[in-house]
Each structure stands twice: as structure tokens, then as C-alpha cells.
Amino acid sequence: MIPADTIDELARRLDTAQTTRTDTPSLADTHEFDVDDAYAIQAALVALREARGERTAGVKLGFTSKAKMAQMGVSDVIVGRLTDAMRVADGDDVDLARFIHPKVEPEVAYRLCRDVDLDDPATDIESCVDAVAPALEIIDSRYRDFRFTYGDVVADNTSASAYAVGPWRPVASVSNRAVRLIAGGTEVTGSTAAILGDPVRALHALLDMCRRRRVPLRAGQVVLAGAATAAVPLPEGVTRCEVAGLGSVSVRGVR
Ligand code: 0L1
Ligand code: MG
């Protein structure tokens, strides 16, 4: 474990990168740290946001596709935290100047309807969600040229930056649904099967990660289950995610 003052220093470095929209080199270039340290930096980073008045609004999973896991050489998902300041209402403008080099990915979101008891081995995570919706996640790695290690990206709150959720529907299976992402002139198609085979598996993976990393899960929070396609640069103009049988959600990039 690296010392507490180093955790604090690295969290501040990432926080400054985000608040000043200035990228930073990989933390791993100058510091040796393990995954436990990385989650400690993430917690300190989110605490800085909370100290400025932001409130936790949910959690997200990353690396939920086989392709991304293979690219990073890992077999585990990562968990990050969402705050209310990251939320963009469906259809709203999002100022591109908020970001360093934003990308967008189409996702599925779940809504927690009760607090999740992480310490009860019998917890049934599926009974803790009451709604599902199409979602867009805007990721904005704070690292220069997207050059980061697994530990770096965990420390950087899994590149979490902004998100939008479409109309909620009562929870139902969203397995194997066609997904379309239209981002300006770019169109990408995929399937919810890219999310750990079925987005419901993301809920189980989330429970496991939150138990291990002591990330609380509370009623009303949003869960971003993971991306159904590769991320693409967030353009000026409308970006829309359509999930077959579930609906759509959009944001409009503005300068
Ligand atoms: O899948 C995710 O939401 C995590 C993204 C982290 C890696 C990146 O910034 O590309
Ligand atoms: Mg994502």
C-alpha cells in the first residue's frame, strides 16, 4: 500500500486534470501502486468532488466486453462512481469544453429500488432493481493520449465523466438487443450481448465488485452496466443511442 499522502497527491493530480481540462501523464510513469491503491485513489478523487458539493448518483462498470478485457490484458470488470454533476438530461446540450478528449458509448442503465446489503451473502441483486433504460456514457480519460494502465484507469474513476439516461421502463430482460449509436456522422451497431453476454450479468459482477471494494449501493442510484459497442469520439451535434425494444436517449454536443 502506498502512503496516504501519496494517495491524496495522486487524487489531487487527477482532480486538477479534470477541473482544468488538462491531460496528465500516466500515474504509473512515476509511481508503483497496486489495484487496492488505485481504488483508494479513486475514493479520494470522488471525495474531492463531494467536498465541492457533488452527490453520489450511481455507479458504473467498465471493461465489460471481452474485446476491452483482452485489450487491457485483464479478466475483471472495473467499478467507478457517478455523481449528480455528471448527469445530463435526455436530449440536453452538453458543453464539449467540459472535457479533455471525450468519447461516448451506448449502454444499458438499471435503477436501484432499495439499498443493497453488501454483507448479506443471500443478497439478490436482481430484486434490488426496478427499472431499465437506454443510456449514453461519456468517458474522458484524464491521461495524455489515452495512455494508461489498468491501475491508472481505476484511479481515474474509470474515466467517468458524464452520462444520460433515457426513459425508464419496468425492469425486464434486455438480453441480446440490437444497439445503435449515432454520433454525428458516425454510426456503430452492436448488441447488449457485448455487456458480459447479458447486461443482467453486470448486476452480479457489480455486487461482487462493490463487496470487494466497499462501494455502497443505495436506493435510487443509477447503474451503468457497460458498453454495447466500442466508444467513439463525442461530436458536436446530436448523439443518440437506440436499444431495440427499450427506447432511445440522446445528448447534443455544443461549443
Ligand atoms: O468501459 C468503461 O466505461 C471504462 C472506460 C475506461 C477506459 C477508457 O477511458 O477508454
Ligand atoms: Mg462505460
mmCIF file of C-alpha atoms and ligand atoms in Angstrom:
data_model
loop_
_atom_site.group_PDB
_atom_site.id
_atom_site.type_symbol
_atom_site.label_atom_id
_atom_site.label_comp_id
_atom_site.label_asym_id
_atom_site.label_seq_id
_atom_site.Cartn_x
_atom_site.Cartn_y
_atom_site.Cartn_z
ATOM 1 C CA MET A 1 0.000 0.000 0.000
ATOM 2 C CA ILE A 2 1.370 3.414 -0.895
ATOM 3 C CA PRO A 3 1.301 6.066 1.864
ATOM 4 C CA ALA A 4 -1.878 8.069 2.479
ATOM 5 C CA ASP A 5 -0.239 11.342 1.453
ATOM 6 C CA THR A 6 0.716 9.818 -1.918
ATOM 7 C CA ILE A 7 -2.879 8.607 -2.409
ATOM 8 C CA ASP A 8 -4.003 12.155 -1.700
ATOM 9 C CA GLU A 9 -1.385 13.710 -4.011
ATOM 10 C CA LEU A 10 -2.338 11.445 -6.932
ATOM 11 C CA ALA A 11 -6.074 12.026 -6.405
ATOM 12 C CA ARG A 12 -5.430 15.784 -6.472
ATOM 13 C CA ARG A 13 -3.420 15.431 -9.670
ATOM 14 C CA LEU A 14 -6.334 13.676 -11.394
ATOM 15 C CA ASP A 15 -8.833 16.129 -9.943
ATOM 16 C CA THR A 16 -6.825 19.088 -11.264
ATOM 17 C CA ALA A 17 -6.624 17.431 -14.683
ATOM 18 C CA GLN A 18 -10.416 17.143 -14.726
ATOM 19 C CA THR A 19 -11.229 20.599 -13.372
ATOM 20 C CA THR A 20 -8.725 22.364 -15.638
ATOM 21 C CA ARG A 21 -9.345 20.078 -18.680
ATOM 22 C CA THR A 22 -5.623 19.432 -18.901
ATOM 23 C CA ASP A 23 -4.408 15.894 -19.502
ATOM 24 C CA THR A 24 -1.788 14.321 -17.262
ATOM 25 C CA PRO A 25 0.798 11.577 -17.819
ATOM 26 C CA SER A 26 0.098 8.064 -16.562
ATOM 27 C CA LEU A 27 0.496 7.859 -12.765
ATOM 28 C CA ALA A 28 2.328 4.581 -13.352
ATOM 29 C CA ASP A 29 5.145 6.501 -15.088
ATOM 30 C CA THR A 30 6.273 7.832 -11.726
ATOM 31 C CA HIS A 31 4.602 5.689 -9.042
ATOM 32 C CA GLU A 32 4.324 1.986 -8.287
ATOM 33 C CA PHE A 33 0.895 1.123 -6.986
ATOM 34 C CA ASP A 34 -1.427 -1.875 -6.939
ATOM 35 C CA VAL A 35 -5.153 -2.243 -7.577
ATOM 36 C CA ASP A 36 -6.027 -1.643 -3.907
ATOM 37 C CA ASP A 37 -4.076 1.617 -4.062
ATOM 38 C CA ALA A 38 -5.861 2.500 -7.311
ATOM 39 C CA TYR A 39 -9.289 2.114 -5.698
ATOM 40 C CA ALA A 40 -8.064 4.172 -2.724
ATOM 41 C CA ILE A 41 -7.027 6.959 -5.145
ATOM 42 C CA GLN A 42 -10.446 6.699 -6.826
ATOM 43 C CA ALA A 43 -12.213 7.044 -3.455
ATOM 44 C CA ALA A 44 -10.059 10.095 -2.593
ATOM 45 C CA LEU A 45 -10.774 11.604 -6.033
ATOM 46 C CA VAL A 46 -14.532 11.204 -5.616
ATOM 47 C CA ALA A 47 -14.264 12.620 -2.073
ATOM 48 C CA LEU A 48 -12.749 15.786 -3.580
ATOM 49 C CA ARG A 49 -15.792 16.119 -5.848
ATOM 50 C CA GLU A 50 -18.113 15.547 -2.890
ATOM 51 C CA ALA A 51 -16.266 18.185 -0.895
ATOM 52 C CA ARG A 52 -17.280 20.621 -3.664
ATOM 53 C CA GLY A 53 -20.941 19.677 -3.176
ATOM 54 C CA GLU A 54 -21.414 16.857 -5.690
ATOM 55 C CA ARG A 55 -23.506 13.920 -4.549
ATOM 56 C CA THR A 56 -23.152 10.281 -5.450
ATOM 57 C CA ALA A 57 -25.758 9.384 -8.069
ATOM 58 C CA GLY A 58 -24.731 5.886 -9.040
ATOM 59 C CA VAL A 59 -22.054 3.507 -10.142
ATOM 60 C CA LYS A 60 -20.690 2.224 -13.440
ATOM 61 C CA LEU A 61 -18.944 -0.829 -14.669
ATOM 62 C CA GLY A 62 -16.168 -0.759 -17.219
ATOM 63 C CA PHE A 63 -14.283 -3.378 -19.203
ATOM 64 C CA THR A 64 -17.481 -5.412 -19.545
ATOM 65 C CA SER A 65 -16.709 -6.538 -23.086
ATOM 66 C CA LYS A 66 -14.378 -9.391 -23.974
ATOM 67 C CA ALA A 67 -12.651 -7.126 -26.521
ATOM 68 C CA LYS A 68 -11.832 -4.454 -23.920
ATOM 69 C CA MET A 69 -10.690 -7.016 -21.346
ATOM 70 C CA ALA A 70 -8.413 -8.606 -23.941
ATOM 71 C CA GLN A 71 -7.062 -5.179 -24.937
ATOM 72 C CA MET A 72 -6.205 -4.404 -21.299
ATOM 73 C CA GLY A 73 -4.993 -7.959 -20.590
ATOM 74 C CA VAL A 74 -7.414 -8.373 -17.669
ATOM 75 C CA SER A 75 -10.302 -10.657 -16.819
ATOM 76 C CA ASP A 76 -12.045 -8.463 -14.291
ATOM 77 C CA VAL A 77 -14.512 -5.618 -14.666
ATOM 78 C CA ILE A 78 -13.780 -2.274 -13.022
ATOM 79 C CA VAL A 79 -16.179 -0.138 -10.999
ATOM 80 C CA GLY A 80 -16.428 3.632 -10.885
ATOM 81 C CA ARG A 81 -18.729 6.165 -9.264
ATOM 82 C CA LEU A 82 -21.174 8.619 -10.839
ATOM 83 C CA THR A 83 -22.101 11.963 -9.310
ATOM 84 C CA ASP A 84 -25.076 14.233 -9.895
ATOM 85 C CA ALA A 85 -22.788 16.740 -11.648
ATOM 86 C CA MET A 86 -22.114 14.141 -14.347
ATOM 87 C CA ARG A 87 -25.793 13.725 -15.200
ATOM 88 C CA VAL A 88 -27.072 15.205 -18.470
ATOM 89 C CA ALA A 89 -30.843 15.151 -19.022
ATOM 90 C CA ASP A 90 -32.092 13.182 -22.030
ATOM 91 C CA GLY A 91 -31.956 15.478 -25.090
ATOM 92 C CA ASP A 92 -29.962 18.205 -23.332
ATOM 93 C CA ASP A 93 -26.937 20.092 -24.558
ATOM 94 C CA VAL A 94 -23.562 19.075 -23.255
ATOM 95 C CA ASP A 95 -20.742 21.585 -23.487
ATOM 96 C CA LEU A 96 -17.747 19.935 -25.165
ATOM 97 C CA ALA A 97 -15.470 22.419 -23.376
ATOM 98 C CA ARG A 98 -16.157 20.463 -20.147
ATOM 99 C CA PHE A 99 -13.925 17.668 -21.383
ATOM 100 C CA ILE A 100 -10.371 16.900 -22.480
ATOM 101 C CA HIS A 101 -10.993 14.341 -25.269
ATOM 102 C CA PRO A 102 -14.462 12.862 -24.702
ATOM 103 C CA LYS A 103 -15.748 9.627 -26.149
ATOM 104 C CA VAL A 104 -19.258 8.260 -25.977
ATOM 105 C CA GLU A 105 -20.573 4.729 -25.662
ATOM 106 C CA PRO A 106 -24.071 3.214 -25.737
ATOM 107 C CA GLU A 107 -25.065 1.451 -22.555
ATOM 108 C CA VAL A 108 -27.934 -0.011 -20.579
ATOM 109 C CA ALA A 109 -28.793 1.522 -17.190
ATOM 110 C CA TYR A 110 -30.562 -0.071 -14.222
ATOM 111 C CA ARG A 111 -32.188 1.765 -11.310
ATOM 112 C CA LEU A 112 -31.745 0.506 -7.772
ATOM 113 C CA CYS A 113 -35.033 0.417 -5.841
ATOM 114 C CA ARG A 114 -33.557 -0.491 -2.468
ATOM 115 C CA ASP A 115 -30.294 -0.280 -0.577
ATOM 116 C CA VAL A 116 -28.124 -3.303 -1.261
ATOM 117 C CA ASP A 117 -26.794 -5.203 1.745
ATOM 118 C CA LEU A 118 -23.233 -5.973 0.675
ATOM 119 C CA ASP A 119 -22.606 -8.098 3.761
ATOM 120 C CA ASP A 120 -25.532 -10.484 3.342
ATOM 121 C CA PRO A 121 -24.354 -13.472 1.266
ATOM 122 C CA ALA A 122 -28.013 -14.085 0.300
ATOM 123 C CA THR A 123 -28.471 -10.652 -1.300
ATOM 124 C CA ASP A 124 -30.437 -11.000 -4.532
ATOM 125 C CA ILE A 125 -29.176 -8.107 -6.641
ATOM 126 C CA GLU A 126 -31.797 -8.619 -9.353
ATOM 127 C CA SER A 127 -34.554 -7.948 -6.825
ATOM 128 C CA CYS A 128 -32.849 -4.627 -5.978
ATOM 129 C CA VAL A 129 -33.554 -3.080 -9.417
ATOM 130 C CA ASP A 130 -36.951 -1.920 -10.609
ATOM 131 C CA ALA A 131 -36.260 -0.197 -13.930
ATOM 132 C CA VAL A 132 -34.065 -0.356 -17.002
ATOM 133 C CA ALA A 133 -33.292 2.281 -19.644
ATOM 134 C CA PRO A 134 -31.050 3.056 -22.611
ATOM 135 C CA ALA A 135 -28.082 5.196 -21.625
ATOM 136 C CA LEU A 136 -25.120 7.092 -23.007
ATOM 137 C CA GLU A 137 -21.849 7.278 -21.139
ATOM 138 C CA ILE A 138 -19.318 9.987 -21.909
ATOM 139 C CA ILE A 139 -15.871 8.849 -20.879
ATOM 140 C CA ASP A 140 -12.990 11.286 -20.696
ATOM 141 C CA SER A 141 -9.742 9.757 -19.570
ATOM 142 C CA ARG A 142 -7.626 12.339 -17.809
ATOM 143 C CA TYR A 143 -4.485 10.672 -19.217
ATOM 144 C CA ARG A 144 -2.467 12.087 -22.069
ATOM 145 C CA ASP A 145 -3.116 10.318 -25.376
ATOM 146 C CA PHE A 146 -5.330 7.740 -23.579
ATOM 147 C CA ARG A 147 -2.139 6.054 -22.390
ATOM 148 C CA PHE A 148 -2.982 4.347 -19.116
ATOM 149 C CA THR A 149 -2.504 1.121 -17.179
ATOM 150 C CA TYR A 150 -5.282 -0.855 -15.504
ATOM 151 C CA GLY A 151 -4.392 0.801 -12.178
ATOM 152 C CA ASP A 152 -4.371 4.234 -13.801
ATOM 153 C CA VAL A 153 -7.887 3.874 -15.170
ATOM 154 C CA VAL A 154 -9.254 2.600 -11.851
ATOM 155 C CA ALA A 155 -7.628 5.555 -10.063
ATOM 156 C CA ASP A 156 -9.153 7.903 -12.647
ATOM 157 C CA ASN A 157 -12.644 6.757 -11.618
ATOM 158 C CA THR A 158 -12.806 4.567 -14.758
ATOM 159 C CA SER A 159 -12.795 7.691 -16.992
ATOM 160 C CA ALA A 160 -16.313 8.552 -15.733
ATOM 161 C CA SER A 161 -17.265 11.994 -16.953
ATOM 162 C CA ALA A 162 -20.946 12.337 -17.882
ATOM 163 C CA TYR A 163 -23.988 10.209 -18.601
ATOM 164 C CA ALA A 164 -27.550 10.448 -19.848
ATOM 165 C CA VAL A 165 -30.374 8.004 -19.200
ATOM 166 C CA GLY A 166 -33.463 7.608 -21.403
ATOM 167 C CA PRO A 167 -36.997 6.811 -20.260
ATOM 168 C CA TRP A 168 -37.121 4.157 -17.536
ATOM 169 C CA ARG A 169 -39.210 1.037 -18.116
ATOM 170 C CA PRO A 170 -40.137 -1.645 -15.595
ATOM 171 C CA VAL A 171 -37.214 -3.998 -15.354
ATOM 172 C CA ALA A 172 -37.258 -6.860 -17.855
ATOM 173 C CA SER A 173 -34.690 -8.911 -19.726
ATOM 174 C CA VAL A 174 -32.656 -6.819 -22.189
ATOM 175 C CA SER A 175 -30.589 -9.731 -23.366
ATOM 176 C CA ASN A 176 -29.422 -9.786 -26.985
ATOM 177 C CA ARG A 177 -30.994 -6.473 -28.049
ATOM 178 C CA ALA A 178 -29.684 -4.649 -31.088
ATOM 179 C CA VAL A 179 -27.980 -1.361 -30.188
ATOM 180 C CA ARG A 180 -27.312 1.562 -32.495
ATOM 181 C CA LEU A 181 -25.102 4.535 -31.663
ATOM 182 C CA ILE A 182 -25.378 7.538 -33.971
ATOM 183 C CA ALA A 183 -22.753 10.129 -33.077
ATOM 184 C CA GLY A 184 -22.802 12.922 -35.621
ATOM 185 C CA GLY A 185 -21.782 11.257 -38.902
ATOM 186 C CA THR A 186 -20.600 8.060 -37.216
ATOM 187 C CA GLU A 187 -22.874 5.070 -36.792
ATOM 188 C CA VAL A 188 -21.903 1.970 -34.843
ATOM 189 C CA THR A 189 -24.051 -1.076 -34.256
ATOM 190 C CA GLY A 190 -23.774 -3.718 -31.593
ATOM 191 C CA SER A 191 -25.730 -5.801 -29.145
ATOM 192 C CA THR A 192 -26.414 -5.837 -25.436
ATOM 193 C CA ALA A 193 -24.769 -9.280 -25.587
ATOM 194 C CA ALA A 194 -21.442 -7.402 -25.637
ATOM 195 C CA ILE A 195 -22.138 -6.498 -21.976
ATOM 196 C CA LEU A 196 -20.800 -9.628 -20.254
ATOM 197 C CA GLY A 197 -23.002 -11.747 -22.523
ATOM 198 C CA ASP A 198 -26.166 -10.251 -20.983
ATOM 199 C CA PRO A 199 -26.497 -6.961 -19.051
ATOM 200 C CA VAL A 200 -28.078 -8.789 -16.119
ATOM 201 C CA ARG A 201 -24.672 -10.391 -15.534
ATOM 202 C CA ALA A 202 -23.315 -6.882 -14.995
ATOM 203 C CA LEU A 203 -25.554 -6.619 -11.912
ATOM 204 C CA HIS A 204 -23.983 -9.737 -10.436
ATOM 205 C CA ALA A 205 -20.482 -8.545 -11.330
ATOM 206 C CA LEU A 206 -21.316 -5.201 -9.743
ATOM 207 C CA LEU A 207 -22.391 -6.803 -6.481
ATOM 208 C CA ASP A 208 -19.151 -8.776 -6.380
ATOM 209 C CA MET A 209 -17.010 -5.690 -7.109
ATOM 210 C CA CYS A 210 -18.873 -3.499 -4.635
ATOM 211 C CA ARG A 211 -18.427 -6.128 -1.936
ATOM 212 C CA ARG A 212 -14.705 -6.335 -2.637
ATOM 213 C CA ARG A 213 -14.187 -2.589 -2.985
ATOM 214 C CA ARG A 214 -16.741 -1.488 -0.351
ATOM 215 C CA VAL A 215 -18.656 0.740 -2.747
ATOM 216 C CA PRO A 216 -22.143 1.355 -1.272
ATOM 217 C CA LEU A 217 -25.206 0.722 -3.433
ATOM 218 C CA ARG A 218 -28.242 2.784 -2.437
ATOM 219 C CA ALA A 219 -31.889 3.015 -3.449
ATOM 220 C CA GLY A 220 -32.408 5.465 -6.313
ATOM 221 C CA GLN A 221 -28.898 5.131 -7.709
ATOM 222 C CA VAL A 222 -28.242 4.541 -11.399
ATOM 223 C CA VAL A 223 -26.110 1.601 -12.511
ATOM 224 C CA LEU A 224 -24.395 1.894 -15.891
ATOM 225 C CA ALA A 225 -23.940 -1.741 -16.890
ATOM 226 C CA GLY A 226 -21.280 -1.305 -19.575
ATOM 227 C CA ALA A 227 -20.835 -0.505 -23.231
ATOM 228 C CA ALA A 228 -22.549 -2.357 -26.080
ATOM 229 C CA THR A 229 -20.045 -1.107 -28.692
ATOM 230 C CA ALA A 230 -16.611 0.461 -28.742
ATOM 231 C CA ALA A 231 -16.548 4.126 -27.712
ATOM 232 C CA VAL A 232 -16.395 6.807 -30.419
ATOM 233 C CA PRO A 233 -15.344 10.479 -30.133
ATOM 234 C CA LEU A 234 -18.196 12.657 -28.827
ATOM 235 C CA PRO A 235 -19.013 15.043 -31.689
ATOM 236 C CA GLU A 236 -20.709 18.404 -31.929
ATOM 237 C CA GLY A 237 -24.421 17.863 -32.637
ATOM 238 C CA VAL A 238 -26.741 15.034 -31.711
ATOM 239 C CA THR A 239 -25.550 11.678 -30.384
ATOM 240 C CA ARG A 240 -28.234 9.054 -29.947
ATOM 241 C CA CYS A 241 -28.304 5.534 -28.547
ATOM 242 C CA GLU A 242 -31.139 3.214 -29.571
ATOM 243 C CA VAL A 243 -31.724 -0.108 -27.865
ATOM 244 C CA ALA A 244 -34.260 -2.334 -29.665
ATOM 245 C CA GLY A 245 -37.487 -2.658 -27.701
ATOM 246 C CA LEU A 246 -36.202 -0.413 -24.917
ATOM 247 C CA GLY A 247 -36.062 3.083 -26.419
ATOM 248 C CA SER A 248 -33.511 5.770 -27.057
ATOM 249 C CA VAL A 249 -31.598 8.557 -25.364
ATOM 250 C CA SER A 250 -29.697 11.478 -26.821
ATOM 251 C CA VAL A 251 -27.449 14.390 -25.976
ATOM 252 C CA ARG A 252 -26.334 17.316 -28.126
ATOM 253 C CA GLY A 253 -22.676 18.317 -28.083
ATOM 254 C CA VAL A 254 -22.258 22.108 -28.221
ATOM 255 C CA ARG A 255 -19.369 24.546 -28.157
HETATM 256 O O1 0L1 B 1 -15.897 0.950 -20.206
HETATM 257 C C1 0L1 B 1 -15.791 1.958 -19.490
HETATM 258 O O2 0L1 B 1 -16.751 2.699 -19.210
HETATM 259 C C2 0L1 B 1 -14.434 2.266 -18.912
HETATM 260 C C3 0L1 B 1 -13.688 3.141 -19.794
HETATM 261 C C4 0L1 B 1 -12.289 3.297 -19.320
HETATM 262 C C5 0L1 B 1 -11.298 3.195 -20.398
HETATM 263 C C6 0L1 B 1 -11.320 4.347 -21.373
HETATM 264 O O3 0L1 B 1 -11.272 5.506 -20.984
HETATM 265 O O4 0L1 B 1 -11.289 4.040 -22.565
HETATM 266 MG MG MG B 2 -18.852 2.766 -19.966
#
